[in-house]
XYZ file of C-alpha atoms in Angstrom:
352
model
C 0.000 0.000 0.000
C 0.936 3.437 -1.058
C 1.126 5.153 2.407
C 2.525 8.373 0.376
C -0.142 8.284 -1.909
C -2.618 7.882 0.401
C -1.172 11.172 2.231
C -1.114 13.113 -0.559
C -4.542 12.617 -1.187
C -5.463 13.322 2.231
C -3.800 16.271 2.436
C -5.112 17.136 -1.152
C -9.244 16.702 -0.306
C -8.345 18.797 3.215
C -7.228 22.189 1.202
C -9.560 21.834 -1.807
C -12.543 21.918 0.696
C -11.157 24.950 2.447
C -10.769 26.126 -0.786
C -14.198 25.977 -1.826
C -15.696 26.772 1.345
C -13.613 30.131 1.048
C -14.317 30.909 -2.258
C -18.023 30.209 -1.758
C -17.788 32.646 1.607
C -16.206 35.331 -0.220
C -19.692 35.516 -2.497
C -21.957 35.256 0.811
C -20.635 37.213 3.042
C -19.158 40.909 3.147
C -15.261 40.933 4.709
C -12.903 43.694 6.204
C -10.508 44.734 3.847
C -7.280 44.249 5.978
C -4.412 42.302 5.919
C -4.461 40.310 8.762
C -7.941 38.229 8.995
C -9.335 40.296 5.426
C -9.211 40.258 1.688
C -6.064 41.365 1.337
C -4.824 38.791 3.241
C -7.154 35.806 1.087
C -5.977 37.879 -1.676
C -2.411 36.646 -1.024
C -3.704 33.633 -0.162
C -5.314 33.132 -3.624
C -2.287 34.098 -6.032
C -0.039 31.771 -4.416
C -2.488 28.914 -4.088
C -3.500 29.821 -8.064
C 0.925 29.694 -9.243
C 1.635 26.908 -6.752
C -1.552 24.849 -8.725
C -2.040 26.184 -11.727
C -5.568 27.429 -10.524
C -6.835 30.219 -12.994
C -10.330 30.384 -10.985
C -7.835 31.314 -7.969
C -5.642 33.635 -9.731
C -8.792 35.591 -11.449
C -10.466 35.507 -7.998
C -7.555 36.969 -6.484
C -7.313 39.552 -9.159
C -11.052 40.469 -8.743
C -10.346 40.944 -4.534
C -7.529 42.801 -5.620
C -9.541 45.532 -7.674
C -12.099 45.506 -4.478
C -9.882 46.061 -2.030
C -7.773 49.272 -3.682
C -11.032 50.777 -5.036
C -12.249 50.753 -1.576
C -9.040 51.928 1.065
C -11.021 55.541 1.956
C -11.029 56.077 5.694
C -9.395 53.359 6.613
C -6.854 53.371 9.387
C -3.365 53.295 8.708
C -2.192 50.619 10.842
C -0.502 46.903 9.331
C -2.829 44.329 10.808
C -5.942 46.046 9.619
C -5.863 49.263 7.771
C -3.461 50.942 4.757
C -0.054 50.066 6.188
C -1.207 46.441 5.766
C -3.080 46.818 2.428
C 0.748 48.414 1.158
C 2.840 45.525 2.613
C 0.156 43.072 0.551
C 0.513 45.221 -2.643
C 4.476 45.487 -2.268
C 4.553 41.727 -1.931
C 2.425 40.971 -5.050
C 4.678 43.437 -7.111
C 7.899 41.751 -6.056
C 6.629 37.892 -6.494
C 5.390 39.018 -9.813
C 2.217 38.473 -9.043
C 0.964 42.193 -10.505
C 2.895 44.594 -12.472
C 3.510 48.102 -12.175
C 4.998 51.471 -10.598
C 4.816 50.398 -7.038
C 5.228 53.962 -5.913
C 2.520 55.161 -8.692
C 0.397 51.965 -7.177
C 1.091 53.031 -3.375
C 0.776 56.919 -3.918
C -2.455 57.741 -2.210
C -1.590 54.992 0.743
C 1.474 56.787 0.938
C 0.233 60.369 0.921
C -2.782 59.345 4.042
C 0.108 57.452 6.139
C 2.918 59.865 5.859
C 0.196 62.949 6.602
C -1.063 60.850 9.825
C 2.288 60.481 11.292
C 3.539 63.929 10.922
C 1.236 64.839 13.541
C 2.929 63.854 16.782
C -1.002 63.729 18.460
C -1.994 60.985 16.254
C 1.028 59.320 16.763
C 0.713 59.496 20.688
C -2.407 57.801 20.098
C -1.434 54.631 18.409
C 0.066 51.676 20.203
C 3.993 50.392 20.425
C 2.849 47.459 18.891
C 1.439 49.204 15.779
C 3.905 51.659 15.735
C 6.839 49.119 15.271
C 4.580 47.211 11.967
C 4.400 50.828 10.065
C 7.651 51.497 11.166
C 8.288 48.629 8.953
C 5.951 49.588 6.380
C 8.014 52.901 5.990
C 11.512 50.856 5.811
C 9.711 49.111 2.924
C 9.127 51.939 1.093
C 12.380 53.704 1.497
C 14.126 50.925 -0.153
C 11.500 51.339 -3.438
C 12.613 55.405 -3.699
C 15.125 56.977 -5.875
C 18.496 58.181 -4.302
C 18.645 61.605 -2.994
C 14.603 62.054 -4.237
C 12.357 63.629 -2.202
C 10.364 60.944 -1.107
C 13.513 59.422 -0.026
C 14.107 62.122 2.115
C 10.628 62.598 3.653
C 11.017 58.650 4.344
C 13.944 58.752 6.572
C 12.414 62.311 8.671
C 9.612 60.160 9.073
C 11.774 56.906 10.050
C 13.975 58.854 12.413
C 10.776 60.596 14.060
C 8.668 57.396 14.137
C 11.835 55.931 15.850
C 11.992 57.975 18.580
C 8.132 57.760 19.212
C 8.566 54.056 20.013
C 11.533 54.790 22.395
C 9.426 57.370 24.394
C 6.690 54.437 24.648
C 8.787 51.582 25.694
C 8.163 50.940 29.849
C 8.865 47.643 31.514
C 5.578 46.136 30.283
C 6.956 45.819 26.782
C 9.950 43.192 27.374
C 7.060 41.007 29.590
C 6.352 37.272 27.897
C 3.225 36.981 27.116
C 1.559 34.058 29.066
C 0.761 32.327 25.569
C 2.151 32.556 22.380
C 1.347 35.151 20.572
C 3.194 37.084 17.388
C 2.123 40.058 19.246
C 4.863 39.770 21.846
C 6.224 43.478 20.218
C 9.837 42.735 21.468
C 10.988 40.465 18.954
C 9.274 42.813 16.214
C 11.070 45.672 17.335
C 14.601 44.107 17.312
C 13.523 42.126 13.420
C 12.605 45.897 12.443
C 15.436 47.659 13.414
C 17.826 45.497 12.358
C 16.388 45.875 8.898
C 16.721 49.512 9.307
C 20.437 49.094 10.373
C 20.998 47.541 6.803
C 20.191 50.812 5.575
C 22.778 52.651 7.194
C 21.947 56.026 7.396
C 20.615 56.238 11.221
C 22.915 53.596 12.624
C 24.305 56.139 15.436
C 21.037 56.686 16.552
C 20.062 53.100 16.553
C 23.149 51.933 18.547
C 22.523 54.594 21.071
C 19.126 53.340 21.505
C 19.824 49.502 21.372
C 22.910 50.442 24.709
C 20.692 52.371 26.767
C 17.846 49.069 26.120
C 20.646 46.474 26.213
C 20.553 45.637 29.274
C 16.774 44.663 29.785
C 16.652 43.219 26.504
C 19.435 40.258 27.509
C 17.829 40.002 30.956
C 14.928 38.216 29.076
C 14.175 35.068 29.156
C 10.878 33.555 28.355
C 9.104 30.476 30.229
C 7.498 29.368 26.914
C 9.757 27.897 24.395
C 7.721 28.942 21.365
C 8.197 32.658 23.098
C 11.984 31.556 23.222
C 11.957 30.602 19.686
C 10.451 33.991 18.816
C 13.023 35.710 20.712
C 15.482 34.252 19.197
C 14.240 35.127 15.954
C 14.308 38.450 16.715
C 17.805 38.710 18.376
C 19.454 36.796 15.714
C 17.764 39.165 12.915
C 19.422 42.054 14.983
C 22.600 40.412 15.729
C 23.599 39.589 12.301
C 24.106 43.375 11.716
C 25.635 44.855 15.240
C 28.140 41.535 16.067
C 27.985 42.290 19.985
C 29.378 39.874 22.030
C 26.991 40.287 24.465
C 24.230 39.355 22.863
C 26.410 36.228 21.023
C 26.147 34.882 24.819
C 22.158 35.619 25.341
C 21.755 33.964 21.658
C 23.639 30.521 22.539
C 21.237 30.542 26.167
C 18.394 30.913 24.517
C 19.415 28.563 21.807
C 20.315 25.702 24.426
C 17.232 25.985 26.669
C 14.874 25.702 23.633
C 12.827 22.395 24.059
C 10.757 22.386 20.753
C 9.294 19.092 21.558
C 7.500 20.770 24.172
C 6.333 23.302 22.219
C 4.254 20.598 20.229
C 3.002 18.489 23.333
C 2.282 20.851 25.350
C 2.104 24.456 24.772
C 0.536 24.463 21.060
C -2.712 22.568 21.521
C -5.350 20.906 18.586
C -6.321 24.008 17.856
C -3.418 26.465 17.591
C -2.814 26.146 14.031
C -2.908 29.741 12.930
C -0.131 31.866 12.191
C -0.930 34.481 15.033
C -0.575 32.234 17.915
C -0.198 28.493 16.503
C 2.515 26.367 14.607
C 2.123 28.204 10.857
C 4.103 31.117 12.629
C 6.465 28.875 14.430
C 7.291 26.907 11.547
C 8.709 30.072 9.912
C 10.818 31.170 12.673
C 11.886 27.150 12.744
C 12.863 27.856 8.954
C 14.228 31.013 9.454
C 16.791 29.953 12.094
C 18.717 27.320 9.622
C 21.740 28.141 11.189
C 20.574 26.652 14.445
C 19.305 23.568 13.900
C 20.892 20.796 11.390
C 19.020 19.635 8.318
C 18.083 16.420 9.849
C 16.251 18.234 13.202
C 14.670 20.370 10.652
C 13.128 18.027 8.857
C 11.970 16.290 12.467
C 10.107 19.379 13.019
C 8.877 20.240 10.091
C 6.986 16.881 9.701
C 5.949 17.439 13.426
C 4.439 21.235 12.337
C 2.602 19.705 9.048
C 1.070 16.966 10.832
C -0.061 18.982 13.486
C -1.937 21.373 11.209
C -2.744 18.368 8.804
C -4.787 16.551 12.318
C -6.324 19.373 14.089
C -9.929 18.929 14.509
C -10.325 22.830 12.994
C -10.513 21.090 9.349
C -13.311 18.511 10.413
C -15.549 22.154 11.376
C -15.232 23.415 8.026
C -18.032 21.453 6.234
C -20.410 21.044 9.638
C -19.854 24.740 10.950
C -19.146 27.031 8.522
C -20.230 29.655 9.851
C -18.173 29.587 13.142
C -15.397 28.646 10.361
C -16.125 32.168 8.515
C -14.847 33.646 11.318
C -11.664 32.240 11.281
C -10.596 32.187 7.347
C -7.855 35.180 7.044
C -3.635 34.855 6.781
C -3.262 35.521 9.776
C -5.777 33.949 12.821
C -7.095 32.292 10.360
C -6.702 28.938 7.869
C -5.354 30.814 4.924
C -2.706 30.170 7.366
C -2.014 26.987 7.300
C -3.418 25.772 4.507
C -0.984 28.064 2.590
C 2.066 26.180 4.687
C 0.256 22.795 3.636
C -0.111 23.710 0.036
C 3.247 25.038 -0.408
C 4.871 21.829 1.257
C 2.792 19.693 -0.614
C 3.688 21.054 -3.863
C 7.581 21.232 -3.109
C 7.534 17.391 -1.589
């Protein structure tokens, strides 16, 4: 018996009934626009599904949310997870997987234009959270590498980079190096030290940055989660950093981390059936897993990368999509939903 096969096919009948329970949602029902748990987030989810299978129905769906989503961005916030910033990091990513074509700063222009006008105004900056703050912090580093040299936009960019910089310092307390007492991607720490590090690369407000990272050093190597998948995160986010400063310091915080990381328990006991999404399951955790090659060896990789696909592939979530949908319709977007991992399961599947 082909126990391969038999997988395959498995696997195969779990995603194409997501698939058409998603598709037939998206007629039915209205969504957000966002990112996060929105169309722009299925959107994504479509034109990869639609390449990775050769899907037209996906790719023309996904071309049809598309033209919904930017003919419909007035008033929305500008946040990541759910308003313009997100909508722009979407749009940016189609462009550059050659999913759409076109002048991403033509495309982006009126995004643009609403986010840079809302953060000029230190007010409406007071009002937005760390957390927030640090995602269209990253938004703007994303842009800045798009502009012409010496341009104007590249110079409004980095004013706005420096200033939005500083906000975050100002609202960084004690709270904001505290685990969370789950797993969440919304632990901001490890965001902050992934985003600045990308900023570092771009070495124009490096003096500024090391000044900052000193004066934070020393509460930022005194953590050191209870979780393991918070550990892994950590990590994640120190390495990202650490690859660009080379302090010795944090070397030594690195290898702790590194050796008290028990990923086994991560998948026994802190990730239950049902934590399967990228926000707070093992979708998220299998890119940091991924993303940490340098860590682990091929052959523990490839232990815990089976162990992350069959957990998604068993959780009793699937089994809910044909007798609940409409529980399920709450829980279909990229990110706490199963765009999630059935995007990890399609990709894998395809590349096995």
């Amino acid at each position: 018996m082909n126990f391969i096969l038999i997988h395959e096919i498995m696997l195969s009948n779990t995603t194409d009934i997501f698939n058409k329970h998603l598709i037939q949602s998206l007629v039915k029902q209205d969504f957000p626009i966002g990112l996060a748990n929105g169309k722009m987030g299925i959107c994504i989810y479509l034109y990869i599904t639609g390449r990775v299978e050769s899907n037209e129905e996906y790719l023309s769906l996904a071309d049809k949310l598309l033209d919904e989503i930017t003919n419909h961005i007035s008033g929305l916030p500008v946040d990541v997870e759910n308003g313009l910033g997100g909508i722009g990091l979407g749009v940016n990513f189609l462009a550059k997987s050659n999913y759409i074509k076109g002048n991403l700063n033509l495309i982006l222009e009126d995004i643009d234009n609403v986010i840079f006008k809302n953060l000029s105004y230190t007010k409406f900056v007071e009002k937005i959270d760390v957390l927030s703050l640090i995602q269209i912090l990253y938004y703007l580093y994303i842009r800045l590498k798009a502009q012409r040299k010496n341009s104007e936009n590249e110079l409004l960019l980095k004013e706005l980079i420096i200033s939005t910089i500083n906000h975050i310092y100002e609202k960084i307390d004690l709270e904001f190096f505290e685990e969370y007492l789950f797993y969440s991607i919304n632990y901001p720490l490890p965001q902050l030290l992934y985003v600045f590090s990308e900023i570092y690369s771009l070495e124009f407000y490096n003096y500024r940055l090391i000044k900052i990272i000193e004066e934070l050093e020393h509460k930022i190597l005194s953590v050191l989660p209870l979780l393991n998948s918070n550990k892994l995160y950590l990590l994640w986010g120190l390495d990202s950093l650490q690859r660009r400063i080379q302090n010795k310091n944090w070397e030594k915080q690195i290898k702790v981390i590194k050796d008290q990381i028990n990923l086994d328990m991560i998948f026994d006991n802190e990730l239950k059936d049902k934590n399967i999404f990228f926000n707070e399951g093992v979708t998220s955790i299998y890119f940091f897993i991924n993303s940490l090659k340098d860590y682990f060896s091929p052959e523990y990789l490839y232990v815990y990368n089976t162990k992350i696909l069959k957990k998604i592939e068993s959780s009793t979530v699937w089994t809910l999509v044909p007798k609940e949908p409409q529980y399920v319709n709450s829980y279909l977007g990229l990110y706490g939903g199963l765009c999630g991992p059935a995007l990890v399961l399609n990709l894998t599947h395809n590349n096995m």
